[in-house]
Coordinates of C-alpha atoms in Angstrom, one line a residue:
X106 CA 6.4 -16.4 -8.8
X107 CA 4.3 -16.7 -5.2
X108 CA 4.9 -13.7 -2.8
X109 CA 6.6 -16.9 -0.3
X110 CA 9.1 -17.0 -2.9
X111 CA 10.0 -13.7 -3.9
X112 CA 10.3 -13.8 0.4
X113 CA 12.3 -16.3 0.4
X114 CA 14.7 -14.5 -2.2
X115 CA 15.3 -11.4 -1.0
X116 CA 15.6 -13.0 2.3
X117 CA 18.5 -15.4 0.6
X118 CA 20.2 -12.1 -0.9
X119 CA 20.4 -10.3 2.5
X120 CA 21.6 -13.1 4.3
X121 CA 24.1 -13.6 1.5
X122 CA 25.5 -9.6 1.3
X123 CA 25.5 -9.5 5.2
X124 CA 27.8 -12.4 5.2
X125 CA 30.3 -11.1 2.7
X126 CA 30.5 -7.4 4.5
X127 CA 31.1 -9.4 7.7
X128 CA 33.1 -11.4 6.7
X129 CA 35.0 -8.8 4.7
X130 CA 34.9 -7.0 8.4
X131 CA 36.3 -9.6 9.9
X132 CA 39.0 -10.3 7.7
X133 CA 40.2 -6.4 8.2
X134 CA 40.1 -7.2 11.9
X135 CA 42.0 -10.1 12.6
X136 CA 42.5 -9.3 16.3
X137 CA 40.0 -10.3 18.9
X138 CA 41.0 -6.7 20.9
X139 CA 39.9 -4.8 17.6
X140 CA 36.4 -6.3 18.1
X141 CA 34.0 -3.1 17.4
X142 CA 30.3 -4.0 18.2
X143 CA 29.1 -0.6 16.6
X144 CA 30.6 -1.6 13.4
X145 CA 29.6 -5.2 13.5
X146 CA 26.1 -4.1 14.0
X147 CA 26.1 -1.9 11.5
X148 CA 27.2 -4.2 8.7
X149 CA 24.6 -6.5 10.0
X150 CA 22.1 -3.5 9.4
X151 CA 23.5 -2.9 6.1
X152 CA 22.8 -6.2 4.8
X153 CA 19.8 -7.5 6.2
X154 CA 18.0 -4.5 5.8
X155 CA 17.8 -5.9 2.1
X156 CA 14.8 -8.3 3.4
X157 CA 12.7 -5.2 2.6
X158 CA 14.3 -3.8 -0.1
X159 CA 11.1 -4.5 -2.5
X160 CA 8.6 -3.5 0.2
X161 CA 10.2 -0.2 1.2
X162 CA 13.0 0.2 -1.2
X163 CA 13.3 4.0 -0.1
X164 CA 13.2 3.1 3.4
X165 CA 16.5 0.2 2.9
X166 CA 18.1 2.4 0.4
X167 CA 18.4 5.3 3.7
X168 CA 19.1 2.7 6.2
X169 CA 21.8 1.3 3.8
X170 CA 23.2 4.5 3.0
X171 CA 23.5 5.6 7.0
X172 CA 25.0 2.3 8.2
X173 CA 27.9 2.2 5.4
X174 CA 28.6 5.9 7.1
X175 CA 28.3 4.4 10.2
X176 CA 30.8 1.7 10.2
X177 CA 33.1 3.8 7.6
X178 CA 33.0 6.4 10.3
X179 CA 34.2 3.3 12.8
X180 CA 37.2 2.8 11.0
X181 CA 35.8 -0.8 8.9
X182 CA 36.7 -0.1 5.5
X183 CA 34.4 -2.2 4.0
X184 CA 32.8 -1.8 0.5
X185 CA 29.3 -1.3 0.1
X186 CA 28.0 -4.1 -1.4
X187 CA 24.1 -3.5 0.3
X188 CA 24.3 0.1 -0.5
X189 CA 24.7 -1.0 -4.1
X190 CA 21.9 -3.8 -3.9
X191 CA 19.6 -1.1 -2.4
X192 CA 20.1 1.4 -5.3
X193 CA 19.2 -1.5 -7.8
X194 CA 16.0 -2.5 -5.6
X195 CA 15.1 1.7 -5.5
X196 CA 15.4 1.9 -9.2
X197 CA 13.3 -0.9 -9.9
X198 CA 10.6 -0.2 -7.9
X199 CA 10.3 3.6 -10.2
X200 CA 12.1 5.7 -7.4
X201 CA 15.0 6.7 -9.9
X202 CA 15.6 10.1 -8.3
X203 CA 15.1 9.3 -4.8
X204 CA 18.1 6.7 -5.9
X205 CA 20.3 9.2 -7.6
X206 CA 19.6 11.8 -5.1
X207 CA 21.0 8.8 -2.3
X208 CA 23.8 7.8 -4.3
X209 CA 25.2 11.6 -5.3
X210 CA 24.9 12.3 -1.2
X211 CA 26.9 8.9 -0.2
X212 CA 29.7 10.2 -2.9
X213 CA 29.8 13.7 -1.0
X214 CA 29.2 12.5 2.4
X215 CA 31.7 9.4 2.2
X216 CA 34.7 10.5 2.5
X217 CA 34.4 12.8 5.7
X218 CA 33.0 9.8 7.3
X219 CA 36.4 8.0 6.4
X220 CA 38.5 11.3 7.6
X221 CA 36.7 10.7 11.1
X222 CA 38.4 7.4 11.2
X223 CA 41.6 8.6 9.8
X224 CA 42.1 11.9 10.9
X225 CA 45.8 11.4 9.5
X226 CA 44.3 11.5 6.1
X227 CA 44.2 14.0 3.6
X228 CA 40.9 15.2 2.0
X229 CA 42.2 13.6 -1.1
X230 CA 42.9 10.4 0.0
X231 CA 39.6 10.7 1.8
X232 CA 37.9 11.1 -1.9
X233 CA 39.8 8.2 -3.3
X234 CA 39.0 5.3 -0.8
X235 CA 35.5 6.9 -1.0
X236 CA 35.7 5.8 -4.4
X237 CA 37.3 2.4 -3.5
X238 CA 34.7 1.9 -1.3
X239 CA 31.4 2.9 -3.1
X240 CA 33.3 1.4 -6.7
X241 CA 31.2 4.2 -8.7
X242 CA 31.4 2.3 -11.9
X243 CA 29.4 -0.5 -10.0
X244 CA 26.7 2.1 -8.2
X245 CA 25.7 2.8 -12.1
X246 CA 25.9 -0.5 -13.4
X247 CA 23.3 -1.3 -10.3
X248 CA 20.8 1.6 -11.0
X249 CA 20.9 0.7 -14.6
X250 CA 20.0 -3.2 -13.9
X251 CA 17.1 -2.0 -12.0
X252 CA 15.8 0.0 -14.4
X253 CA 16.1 -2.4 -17.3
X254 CA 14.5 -5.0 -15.0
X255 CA 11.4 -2.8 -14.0
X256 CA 11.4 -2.3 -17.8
X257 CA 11.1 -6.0 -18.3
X258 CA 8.3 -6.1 -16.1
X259 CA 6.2 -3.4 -17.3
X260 CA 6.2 -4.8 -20.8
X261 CA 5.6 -7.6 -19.5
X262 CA 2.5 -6.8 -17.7
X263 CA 0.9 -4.2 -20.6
X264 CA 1.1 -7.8 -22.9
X265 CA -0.2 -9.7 -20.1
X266 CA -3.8 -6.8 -20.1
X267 CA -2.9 -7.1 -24.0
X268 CA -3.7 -10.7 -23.6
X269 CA -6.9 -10.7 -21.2
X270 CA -8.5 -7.8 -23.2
X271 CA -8.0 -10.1 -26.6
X272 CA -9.3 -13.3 -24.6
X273 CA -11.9 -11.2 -23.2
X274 CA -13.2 -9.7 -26.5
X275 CA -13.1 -13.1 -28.5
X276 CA -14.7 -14.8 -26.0
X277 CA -17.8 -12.0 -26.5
X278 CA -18.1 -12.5 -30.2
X279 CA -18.2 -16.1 -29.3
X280 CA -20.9 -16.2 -26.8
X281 CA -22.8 -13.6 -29.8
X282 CA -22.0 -16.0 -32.0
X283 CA -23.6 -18.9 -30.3
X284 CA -26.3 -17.0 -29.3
X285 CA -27.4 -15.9 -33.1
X286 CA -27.0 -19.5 -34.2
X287 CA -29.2 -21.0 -31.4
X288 CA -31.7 -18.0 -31.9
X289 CA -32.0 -18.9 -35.4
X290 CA -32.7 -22.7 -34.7
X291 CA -34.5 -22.5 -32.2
X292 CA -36.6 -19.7 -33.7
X293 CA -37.7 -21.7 -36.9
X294 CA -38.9 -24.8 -34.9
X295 CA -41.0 -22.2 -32.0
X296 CA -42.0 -20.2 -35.3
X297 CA -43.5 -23.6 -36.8
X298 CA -45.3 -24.1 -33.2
X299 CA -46.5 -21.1 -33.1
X300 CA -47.8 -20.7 -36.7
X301 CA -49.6 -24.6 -36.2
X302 CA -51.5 -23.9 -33.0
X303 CA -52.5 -20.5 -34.1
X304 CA -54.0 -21.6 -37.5
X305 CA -55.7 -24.6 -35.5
X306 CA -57.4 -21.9 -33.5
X307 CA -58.4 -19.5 -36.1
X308 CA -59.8 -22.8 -38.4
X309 CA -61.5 -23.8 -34.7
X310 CA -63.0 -20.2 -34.2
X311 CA -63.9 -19.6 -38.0
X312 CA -66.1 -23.6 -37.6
X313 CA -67.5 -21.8 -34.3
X314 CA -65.9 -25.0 -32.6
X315 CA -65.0 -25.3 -29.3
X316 CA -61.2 -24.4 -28.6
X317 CA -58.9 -26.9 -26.6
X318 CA -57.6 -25.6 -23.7
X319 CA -54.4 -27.3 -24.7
X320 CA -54.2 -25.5 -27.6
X321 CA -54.4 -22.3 -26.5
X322 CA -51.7 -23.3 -24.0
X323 CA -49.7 -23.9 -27.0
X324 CA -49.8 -21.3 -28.7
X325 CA -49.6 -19.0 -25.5
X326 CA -46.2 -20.8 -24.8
X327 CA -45.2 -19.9 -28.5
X328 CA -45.5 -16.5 -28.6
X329 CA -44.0 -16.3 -25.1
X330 CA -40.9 -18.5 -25.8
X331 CA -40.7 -16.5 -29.8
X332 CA -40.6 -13.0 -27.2
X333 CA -38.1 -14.9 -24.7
X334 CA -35.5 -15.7 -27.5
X335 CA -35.8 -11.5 -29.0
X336 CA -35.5 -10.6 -25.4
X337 CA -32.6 -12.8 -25.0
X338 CA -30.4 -12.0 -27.9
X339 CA -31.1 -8.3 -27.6
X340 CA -29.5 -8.9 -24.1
X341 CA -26.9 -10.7 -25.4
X342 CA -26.2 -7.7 -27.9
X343 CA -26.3 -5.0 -25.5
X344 CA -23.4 -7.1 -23.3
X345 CA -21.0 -7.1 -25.8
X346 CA -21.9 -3.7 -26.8
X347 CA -21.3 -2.4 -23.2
X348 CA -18.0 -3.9 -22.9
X349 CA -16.8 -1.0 -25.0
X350 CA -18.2 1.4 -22.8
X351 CA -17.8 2.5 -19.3
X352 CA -18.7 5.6 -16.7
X353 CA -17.7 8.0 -18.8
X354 CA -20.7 6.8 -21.4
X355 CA -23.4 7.5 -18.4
X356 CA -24.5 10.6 -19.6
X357 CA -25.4 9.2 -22.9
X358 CA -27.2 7.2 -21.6
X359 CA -29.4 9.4 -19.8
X360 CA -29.6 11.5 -22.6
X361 CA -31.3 9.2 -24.5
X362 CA -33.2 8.5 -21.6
X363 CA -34.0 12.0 -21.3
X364 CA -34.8 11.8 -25.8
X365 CA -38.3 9.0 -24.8
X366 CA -39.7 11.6 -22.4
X367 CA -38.3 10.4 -19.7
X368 CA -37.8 13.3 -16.9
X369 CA -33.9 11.6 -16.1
X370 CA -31.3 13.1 -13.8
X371 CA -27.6 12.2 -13.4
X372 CA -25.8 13.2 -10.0
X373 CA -22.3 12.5 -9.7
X374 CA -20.5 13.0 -6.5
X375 CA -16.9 11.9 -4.7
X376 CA -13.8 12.3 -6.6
X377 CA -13.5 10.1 -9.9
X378 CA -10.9 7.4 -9.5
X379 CA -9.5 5.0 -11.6
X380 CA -11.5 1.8 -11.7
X381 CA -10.7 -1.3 -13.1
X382 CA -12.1 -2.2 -16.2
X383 CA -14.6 -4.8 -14.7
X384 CA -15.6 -2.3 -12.7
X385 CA -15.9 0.1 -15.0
X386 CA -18.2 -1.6 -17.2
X387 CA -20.1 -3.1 -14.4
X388 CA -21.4 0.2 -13.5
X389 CA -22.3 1.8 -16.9
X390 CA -24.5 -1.9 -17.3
X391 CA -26.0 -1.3 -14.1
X392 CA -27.3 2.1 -15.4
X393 CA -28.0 0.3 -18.3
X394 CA -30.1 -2.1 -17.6
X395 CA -32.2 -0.1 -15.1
X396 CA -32.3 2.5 -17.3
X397 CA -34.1 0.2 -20.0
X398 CA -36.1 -1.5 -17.3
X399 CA -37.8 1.7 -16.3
X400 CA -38.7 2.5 -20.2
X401 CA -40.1 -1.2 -20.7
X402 CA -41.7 -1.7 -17.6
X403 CA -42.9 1.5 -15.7
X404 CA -44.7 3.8 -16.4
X405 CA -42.3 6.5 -14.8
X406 CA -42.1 10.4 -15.3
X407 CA -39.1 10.9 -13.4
X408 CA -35.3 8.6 -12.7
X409 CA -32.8 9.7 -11.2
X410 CA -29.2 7.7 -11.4
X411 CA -27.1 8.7 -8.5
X412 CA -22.9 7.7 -8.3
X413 CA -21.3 8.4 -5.6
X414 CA -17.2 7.9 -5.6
X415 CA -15.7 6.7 -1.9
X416 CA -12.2 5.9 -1.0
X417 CA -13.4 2.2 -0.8
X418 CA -16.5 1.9 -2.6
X419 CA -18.7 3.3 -5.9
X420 CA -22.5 3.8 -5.1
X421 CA -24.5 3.0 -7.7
X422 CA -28.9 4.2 -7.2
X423 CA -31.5 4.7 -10.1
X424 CA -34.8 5.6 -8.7
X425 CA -38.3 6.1 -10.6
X426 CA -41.4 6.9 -9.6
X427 CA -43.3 4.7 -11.9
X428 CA -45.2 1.3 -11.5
X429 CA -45.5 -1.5 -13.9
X430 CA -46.9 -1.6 -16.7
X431 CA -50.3 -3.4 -17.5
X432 CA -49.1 -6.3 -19.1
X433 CA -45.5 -6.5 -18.9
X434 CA -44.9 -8.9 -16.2
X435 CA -42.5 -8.6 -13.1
X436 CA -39.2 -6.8 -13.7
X437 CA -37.5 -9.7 -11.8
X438 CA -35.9 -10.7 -15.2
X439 CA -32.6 -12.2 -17.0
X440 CA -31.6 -8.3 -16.8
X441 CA -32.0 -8.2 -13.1
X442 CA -30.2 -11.5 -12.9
X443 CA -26.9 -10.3 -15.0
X444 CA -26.7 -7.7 -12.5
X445 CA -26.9 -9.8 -9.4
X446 CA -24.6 -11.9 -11.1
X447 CA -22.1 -9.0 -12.1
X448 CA -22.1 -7.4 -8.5
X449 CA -21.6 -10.4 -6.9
X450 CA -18.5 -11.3 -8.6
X451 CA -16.7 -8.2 -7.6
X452 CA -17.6 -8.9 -4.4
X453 CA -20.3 -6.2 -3.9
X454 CA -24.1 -5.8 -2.7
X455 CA -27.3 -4.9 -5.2
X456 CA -30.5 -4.6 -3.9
X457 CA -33.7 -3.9 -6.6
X458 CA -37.2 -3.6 -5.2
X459 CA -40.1 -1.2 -4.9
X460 CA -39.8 1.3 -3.0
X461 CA -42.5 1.9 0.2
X462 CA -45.0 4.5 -1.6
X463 CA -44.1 4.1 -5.8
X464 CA -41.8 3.4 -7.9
X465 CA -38.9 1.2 -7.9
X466 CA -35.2 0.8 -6.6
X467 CA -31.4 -0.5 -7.9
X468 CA -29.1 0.4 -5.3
X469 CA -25.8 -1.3 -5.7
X470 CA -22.6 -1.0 -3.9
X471 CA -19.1 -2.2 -5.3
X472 CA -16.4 -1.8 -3.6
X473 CA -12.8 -0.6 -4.4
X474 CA -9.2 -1.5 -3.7
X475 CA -7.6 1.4 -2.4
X476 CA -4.2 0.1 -4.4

């Protein structure tokens, strides 16, 4: 159900209760010269304070609570039917005690509101409209629908995560799946490639023939698509692997950094929050990936990963000191690319270059719903 609607609905219910307690007013009050705008006013708060009741359900429940003393106090001896409604919205939005803690203060307070009215009565009788009035047996009938509602829904959400995890998961093994099998295929027909225009060249080379530039082409392209399709699997692998893991599996990666020879460092600052798991494993393949980078491509003595928690962002920086490495091609790669890609979809920044004097760069910034 849209927000609109769920709006709309607790707009219909307070329109609804405030009708009945005025109407139940007016029905008590039959004469125009016992027309009392205090206590029509506050049965008016009493209901349509409800609008709110699942934005600030503590807020209506008080407001609820004070205008049924109110117009009590004012002589309308009207039950109270928002009050109820109120405790049920309190309950289901997790404030049980703040609801219990309202409802046992009504029961005491009530009935010396009612003796302000009727001053003729006895404490007593003050005790048992009270009870008329608030209809205890329905005050716990409301609390308990709450909580067996916000029950409802938090089973309801937990299978609803069940669900995206198990969609999330199968679609992984899929995409490894697909990935092996168009390894495999593609791998026999580049290997076949590969081994032709190689044994041309060697039978060219060993008859001291001349060697077509073509054919060197060829098998040049081989070997590079043959390293392309490792490369790309291997990615693939380490994807699905690093869906398992998150921020808290950081330092094992840069202790395994820290096992090749690589001087690494890990600084953590901010207080840890809890991230959503997108989030989560966005930043552990962030260190990942530029992690593995620096150990393919650079030839670095020192990285440093830097994360820095912020009330409405994570900052993610690994630095190096290294350069590339002769032979192993720009580091603008598929790896690069997945990051750019991840960031992006959470709606954050990455930036990945050299730095001015040596080394290279990944500084990304994600940010956070306070919620």
């Amino acid at each position: 159900m849209s927000r609109a609607r769920i709006d709309i609905a607790d707009g219909a219910v307070a329109v609804a209760v405030t009708a009945v307690l005025l109407g139940t007013g007016l029905s008590a009050h039959r004469d125009p010269a016992d027309l009392d705008v205090l206590g029509y006013a506050l049965l008016t708060i009493a209901g349509l304070s409800l609008a709110m009741a699942r934005q600030a359900p503590v807020a209506v429940l008080a407001m609820s609570g004070s205008a049924v003393l109110g117009y009590q106090a004012t002589g309308f001896d009207v039950p109270a039917i928002g009050f109820l409604v109120a405790v049920y919205a309190t309950v289901r939005a997790g404030q049980r005690l703040v609801a219990v803690a309202g409802s046992i203060l009504l029961v005491l307070t009530l009935p010396f509101a009612m003796l302000l009215a009727h001053p003729d009565w006895a404490v007593g009788e003050a005790f048992t409209h009270a009870r008329d009035a608030l209809q205890l047996a329905w005050l716990v009938a409301a609390g308990a629908a709450g909580e067996a509602l916000r029950q409802a829904e938090r089973r309801a959400e937990e299978a609803e995560r069940t669900r995206e995890e198990t969609a999330r998961r199968r679609a992984d093994e899929e995409r490894l799946h697909i990935a092996r099998e168009l390894h495999d295929s593609l791998t026999h027909q580049i290997s076949v490639i590969k081994i032709q225009s190689e044994a041309a060249v060697h039978v060219a080379h060993k008859k001291g023939e001349h060697v077509p530039e073509t054919l060197l082409a060829i098998r040049e392209a081989g070997r590079e698509a043959a390293r392309e399709l490792r490369a790309t699997l291997e990615a693939l692998r380490e994807d699905v692997n690093a869906s398992r893991h998150g921020l808290g599996h950081v330092p094992e990666l840069v202790e395994r950094a820290r096992a090749t020879g690589l001087d690494a460092t890990l600084t953590i600052t901010g207080e840890n929050p809890t991230l959503p798991a997108a989030l989560d494993r966005t930043v552990y393949r962030i260190v990942q990936e530029s992690l593995t980078n620096i150990s393919r491509h650079a030839h670095a003595v020192t990285a440093s990963v830097r994360i820095d928690y912020r009330p409405d962002a994570v900052i993610v920086r690994v630095d190096d000191d290294g350069g590339l490495r002769p032979g192993s091609g720009a580091v603008h790669g598929v790896g690069l690319l997945g990051m750019q890609e991840r960031v992006t979809a959470l709606g954050g920044r990455l930036h990945a270059g050299p730095q001015p004097e040596r080394g290279f760069s990944v500084h990304a910034e994600l940010p956070v719903d306070p919620s």
